[in-house]
mmCIF file of C-alpha atoms in Angstrom:
data_model
loop_
_atom_site.group_PDB
_atom_site.id
_atom_site.type_symbol
_atom_site.label_atom_id
_atom_site.label_comp_id
_atom_site.label_asym_id
_atom_site.label_seq_id
_atom_site.Cartn_x
_atom_site.Cartn_y
_atom_site.Cartn_z
ATOM 1 C CA MET W 1 -64.021 67.424 -47.963
ATOM 2 C CA LYS W 2 -64.368 64.375 -45.780
ATOM 3 C CA ALA W 3 -64.018 64.710 -41.996
ATOM 4 C CA TRP W 4 -62.398 61.991 -39.920
ATOM 5 C CA MET W 5 -62.992 60.879 -36.366
ATOM 6 C CA SER W 6 -60.518 59.205 -34.028
ATOM 7 C CA GLY W 7 -60.640 55.448 -34.438
ATOM 8 C CA ASN W 8 -60.933 55.681 -38.217
ATOM 9 C CA VAL W 9 -58.069 55.604 -40.673
ATOM 10 C CA ALA W 10 -57.017 59.152 -41.481
ATOM 11 C CA GLY W 11 -54.629 58.268 -44.302
ATOM 12 C CA THR W 12 -51.126 59.179 -45.336
ATOM 13 C CA GLY W 13 -50.092 62.817 -45.296
ATOM 14 C CA THR W 14 -49.610 65.814 -43.083
ATOM 15 C CA PHE W 15 -52.275 67.268 -40.823
ATOM 16 C CA ARG W 16 -52.227 70.532 -38.861
ATOM 17 C CA CYS W 17 -53.771 71.213 -35.482
ATOM 18 C CA THR W 18 -56.488 73.857 -35.790
ATOM 19 C CA GLU W 19 -55.603 75.310 -32.374
ATOM 20 C CA CYS W 20 -51.814 75.748 -32.645
ATOM 21 C CA ASP W 21 -51.040 74.932 -36.314
ATOM 22 C CA TYR W 22 -48.650 72.132 -35.247
ATOM 23 C CA PRO W 23 -47.931 69.611 -38.059
ATOM 24 C CA VAL W 24 -48.387 65.854 -37.574
ATOM 25 C CA SER W 25 -47.178 63.594 -40.395
ATOM 26 C CA LEU W 26 -48.405 60.062 -41.011
ATOM 27 C CA ASP W 27 -46.329 57.725 -43.178
ATOM 28 C CA VAL W 28 -49.004 55.044 -43.571
ATOM 29 C CA ALA W 29 -52.752 54.904 -43.178
ATOM 30 C CA ASP W 30 -53.201 55.415 -39.443
ATOM 31 C CA GLU W 31 -55.273 57.167 -36.792
ATOM 32 C CA LEU W 32 -54.414 60.725 -35.819
ATOM 33 C CA PRO W 33 -53.149 61.205 -32.249
ATOM 34 C CA ASP W 34 -53.897 64.117 -29.942
ATOM 35 C CA CYS W 35 -51.804 67.143 -30.891
ATOM 36 C CA PRO W 36 -48.387 66.599 -29.247
ATOM 37 C CA ASN W 37 -48.001 70.373 -28.821
ATOM 38 C CA CYS W 38 -51.286 71.530 -27.285
ATOM 39 C CA GLY W 39 -53.402 68.386 -26.874
ATOM 40 C CA GLY W 40 -55.929 69.609 -29.448
ATOM 41 C CA ARG W 41 -58.255 67.129 -31.119
ATOM 42 C CA GLU W 42 -59.191 68.931 -34.347
ATOM 43 C CA PHE W 43 -56.968 68.697 -37.412
ATOM 44 C CA VAL W 44 -57.049 69.843 -41.020
ATOM 45 C CA ARG W 45 -55.259 68.106 -43.845
ATOM 46 C CA SER W 46 -52.294 70.193 -44.975
ATOM 47 C CA SER W 47 -51.814 70.996 -48.619
ATOM 48 C CA LEU W 48 -48.684 71.965 -50.518
ATOM 49 C CA PHE W 49 -50.735 74.267 -52.728
ATOM 50 C CA THR W 50 -52.940 76.209 -50.330
ATOM 51 C CA THR W 51 -52.978 77.442 -46.767
ATOM 52 C CA SER W 52 -56.747 77.234 -46.393
ATOM 53 C CA GLN W 53 -58.212 74.703 -44.007
ATOM 54 C CA THR W 54 -60.360 72.188 -45.811
ATOM 55 C CA ALA W 55 -61.224 69.230 -43.573
ATOM 56 C CA ILE W 56 -61.551 68.988 -39.819
ATOM 57 C CA VAL W 57 -60.602 65.835 -37.950
ATOM 58 C CA GLU W 58 -61.979 65.719 -34.420
ATOM 59 C CA MET W 59 -60.158 63.610 -31.844
ATOM 60 C CA VAL W 60 -62.054 61.651 -29.188
ATOM 61 C CA PRO W 61 -60.651 62.146 -25.660
ATOM 62 C CA ASP W 62 -58.244 59.429 -24.538
ATOM 63 C CA LEU W 63 -59.281 58.417 -21.038
ATOM 64 C CA GLU W 64 -56.107 56.788 -19.767
ATOM 65 C CA ASP W 65 -56.318 54.827 -16.537
ATOM 66 C CA GLN W 66 -53.291 55.701 -14.376
ATOM 67 C CA GLY W 67 -53.862 52.666 -12.129
ATOM 68 C CA TRP W 68 -51.524 50.620 -14.330
ATOM 69 C CA LEU W 69 -48.615 52.886 -13.395
ATOM 70 C CA ASP W 70 -49.161 52.329 -9.656
ATOM 71 C CA GLU W 71 -49.441 48.591 -10.294
ATOM 72 C CA LEU W 72 -46.188 48.581 -12.260
ATOM 73 C CA ARG W 73 -44.386 50.700 -9.639
ATOM 74 C CA ARG W 74 -45.338 48.159 -6.942
ATOM 75 C CA GLY W 75 -44.077 45.306 -9.134
ATOM 76 C CA VAL W 76 -40.585 46.740 -9.666
ATOM 77 C CA GLU W 77 -38.393 45.430 -6.864
ATOM 78 C CA GLU W 78 -34.868 46.222 -8.078
ATOM 79 C CA PRO W 79 -33.652 49.747 -7.259
ATOM 80 C CA GLY W 80 -32.876 51.872 -10.294
ATOM 81 C CA GLN W 81 -34.270 54.198 -12.922
ATOM 82 C CA TYR W 82 -36.946 53.043 -15.381
ATOM 83 C CA LEU W 83 -39.152 54.197 -18.223
ATOM 84 C CA ALA W 84 -42.620 52.710 -17.740
ATOM 85 C CA TYR W 85 -45.149 52.452 -20.554
ATOM 86 C CA ARG W 86 -47.823 50.278 -22.125
ATOM 87 C CA ASN W 87 -46.808 48.356 -25.218
ATOM 88 C CA GLN W 88 -49.053 47.766 -28.248
ATOM 89 C CA ASN W 89 -50.708 44.734 -26.632
ATOM 90 C CA ASP W 90 -51.530 46.731 -23.462
ATOM 91 C CA GLY W 91 -48.733 44.896 -21.665
ATOM 92 C CA LEU W 92 -46.854 46.850 -19.004
ATOM 93 C CA VAL W 93 -43.149 47.519 -19.504
ATOM 94 C CA ALA W 94 -40.535 48.873 -17.079
ATOM 95 C CA PHE W 95 -37.399 49.453 -19.138
ATOM 96 C CA GLY W 96 -34.282 49.727 -16.959
ATOM 97 C CA LEU W 97 -32.125 52.779 -17.760
ATOM 98 C CA ARG W 98 -28.621 51.463 -17.056
ATOM 99 C CA ARG W 99 -26.667 52.576 -20.120
ATOM 100 C CA GLU W 100 -25.107 55.948 -20.788
ATOM 101 C CA TRP W 101 -27.396 56.375 -23.838
ATOM 102 C CA THR W 102 -30.868 54.929 -24.450
ATOM 103 C CA ARG W 103 -32.330 55.475 -27.939
ATOM 104 C CA ILE W 104 -36.092 55.831 -28.473
ATOM 105 C CA GLY W 105 -37.614 55.734 -31.942
ATOM 106 C CA ARG W 106 -39.026 53.765 -34.837
ATOM 107 C CA SER W 107 -35.623 52.487 -36.026
ATOM 108 C CA LEU W 108 -34.693 48.842 -35.580
ATOM 109 C CA ALA W 109 -31.569 50.121 -33.763
ATOM 110 C CA ALA W 110 -33.648 51.852 -31.048
ATOM 111 C CA ASP W 111 -33.446 50.489 -27.499
ATOM 112 C CA ILE W 112 -37.124 51.383 -26.971
ATOM 113 C CA ARG W 113 -38.851 50.912 -30.320
ATOM 114 C CA PHE W 114 -42.330 52.064 -31.326
ATOM 115 C CA ASP W 115 -43.479 50.933 -34.779
ATOM 116 C CA ASP W 116 -45.712 53.965 -35.184
ATOM 117 C CA PRO W 117 -45.769 56.737 -37.829
ATOM 118 C CA THR W 118 -46.053 59.465 -35.154
ATOM 119 C CA VAL W 119 -42.595 58.423 -33.898
ATOM 120 C CA SER W 120 -39.479 59.411 -35.860
ATOM 121 C CA ARG W 121 -36.824 56.831 -36.615
ATOM 122 C CA ARG W 122 -34.453 58.672 -34.274
ATOM 123 C CA HIS W 123 -36.910 60.432 -31.981
ATOM 124 C CA ALA W 124 -35.264 60.904 -28.565
ATOM 125 C CA LEU W 125 -32.286 59.985 -26.401
ATOM 126 C CA ILE W 126 -32.100 59.408 -22.667
ATOM 127 C CA VAL W 127 -28.599 60.443 -21.575
ATOM 128 C CA ARG W 128 -26.918 59.757 -18.242
ATOM 129 C CA GLN W 129 -25.147 62.920 -17.013
ATOM 130 C CA PRO W 130 -23.328 63.640 -13.720
ATOM 131 C CA ASP W 131 -26.354 65.686 -12.578
ATOM 132 C CA GLY W 132 -28.911 62.975 -13.507
ATOM 133 C CA LEU W 133 -30.773 61.714 -16.548
ATOM 134 C CA ARG W 134 -31.840 63.961 -19.406
ATOM 135 C CA VAL W 135 -34.158 63.418 -22.338
ATOM 136 C CA LEU W 136 -33.026 64.991 -25.623
ATOM 137 C CA ASP W 137 -35.037 65.536 -28.796
ATOM 138 C CA ASP W 138 -33.049 63.777 -31.557
ATOM 139 C CA ARG W 139 -34.341 66.028 -34.384
ATOM 140 C CA SER W 140 -37.786 64.395 -34.327
ATOM 141 C CA LEU W 141 -40.648 65.642 -36.480
ATOM 142 C CA ASN W 142 -43.356 65.651 -33.789
ATOM 143 C CA GLY W 143 -41.165 66.716 -30.859
ATOM 144 C CA VAL W 144 -40.571 65.499 -27.311
ATOM 145 C CA PHE W 145 -42.845 66.639 -24.484
ATOM 146 C CA VAL W 146 -42.102 66.461 -20.759
ATOM 147 C CA ASN W 147 -45.110 67.063 -18.503
ATOM 148 C CA GLY W 148 -46.998 68.671 -21.403
ATOM 149 C CA GLU W 149 -44.244 71.097 -22.457
ATOM 150 C CA ARG W 150 -42.252 70.695 -25.674
ATOM 151 C CA VAL W 151 -38.531 70.461 -24.908
ATOM 152 C CA GLU W 152 -35.237 70.197 -26.761
ATOM 153 C CA TRP W 153 -33.746 68.668 -23.602
ATOM 154 C CA SER W 154 -34.915 68.300 -20.025
ATOM 155 C CA THR W 155 -33.541 66.830 -16.796
ATOM 156 C CA LEU W 156 -35.857 64.064 -15.587
ATOM 157 C CA ALA W 157 -37.400 63.824 -12.111
ATOM 158 C CA ASN W 158 -39.283 60.905 -10.610
ATOM 159 C CA GLY W 159 -42.829 60.769 -12.018
ATOM 160 C CA ASP W 160 -42.183 62.906 -15.120
ATOM 161 C CA GLU W 161 -44.305 62.032 -18.159
ATOM 162 C CA ILE W 162 -42.515 61.937 -21.529
ATOM 163 C CA VAL W 163 -44.635 61.977 -24.693
ATOM 164 C CA ILE W 164 -43.066 60.483 -27.825
ATOM 165 C CA GLY W 165 -45.538 60.680 -30.721
ATOM 166 C CA ARG W 166 -48.717 59.160 -29.296
ATOM 167 C CA HIS W 167 -46.866 57.164 -26.596
ATOM 168 C CA HIS W 168 -46.795 58.205 -22.938
ATOM 169 C CA LEU W 169 -43.737 57.074 -20.973
ATOM 170 C CA HIS W 170 -43.246 57.708 -17.263
ATOM 171 C CA PHE W 171 -39.857 58.113 -15.591
ATOM 172 C CA LEU W 172 -39.632 56.108 -12.355
ATOM 173 C CA GLU W 173 -36.894 56.050 -9.731
ATOM 174 C CA VAL W 174 -36.961 53.111 -7.341
ATOM 175 C CA PRO W 175 -34.700 54.016 -4.385
ATOM 176 C CA VAL W 176 -32.530 51.633 -2.406
ATOM 177 C CA VAL W 177 -34.361 50.815 0.820
ATOM 178 C CA SER W 178 -32.228 50.913 3.959
ATOM 179 C CA GLY W 179 -31.054 47.427 4.854
ATOM 180 C CA MET W 180 -31.705 46.125 1.330
ATOM 181 C CA ARG W 181 -28.841 44.450 -0.460
ATOM 182 C CA ASP W 182 -28.344 46.035 -3.830
ATOM 183 C CA ALA W 183 -27.457 43.284 -6.294
ATOM 184 C CA HIS W 184 -26.647 45.513 -9.275
ATOM 185 C CA ARG W 185 -26.394 44.054 -12.729
ATOM 186 C CA PRO W 186 -23.539 45.104 -14.997
ATOM 187 C CA SER W 187 -24.031 48.690 -16.204
ATOM 188 C CA ASP W 188 -24.502 47.665 -19.834
ATOM 189 C CA GLU W 189 -27.422 45.333 -19.121
ATOM 190 C CA THR W 190 -31.030 46.445 -19.490
ATOM 191 C CA SER W 191 -34.185 44.820 -18.273
ATOM 192 C CA ALA W 192 -37.819 44.950 -19.219
ATOM 193 C CA LEU W 193 -40.624 43.671 -17.048
ATOM 194 C CA THR W 194 -43.776 42.877 -18.949
ATOM 195 C CA GLY W 195 -47.185 42.186 -17.582
#
């Protein structure tokens, strides 16, 4: 069987992590991500007819520079709660969380949309509750991870990392500074800063 390396097209189908047996499904020819469950980089192609492992796919470490997050945090001036991430063109996005519900997924109806086979159409929800914001897994295939731990739901704290498929989002809270006038937008309006 052929082995694949990160950066090459792995193909359509389901793969399983060799470390934790977690399934990752690809709908179109695409690269395999790190295992969303354990971070493993070796995968075998799953088969409907056998449980034996036949081909190993080794993932190359993703060396992500966290400097972009500090840069984005300095650029956000309006107090509020944001999800910060890099878009497909390596642009920086700070999505303002002002609604009661924010949908994340591959669907065209998603508020934060990732056109990526590792993301389910309805992957996750960010919900505003009296005790703060929570992220909920919306019956996704590959799960939702907060700070490396798979969750069904989790209350968010400033700096938390949320992994949706192969995408890393960071929850940011920008506090009101004493003496600053808070010119709030209407609660149903969202904003995205791109860089």
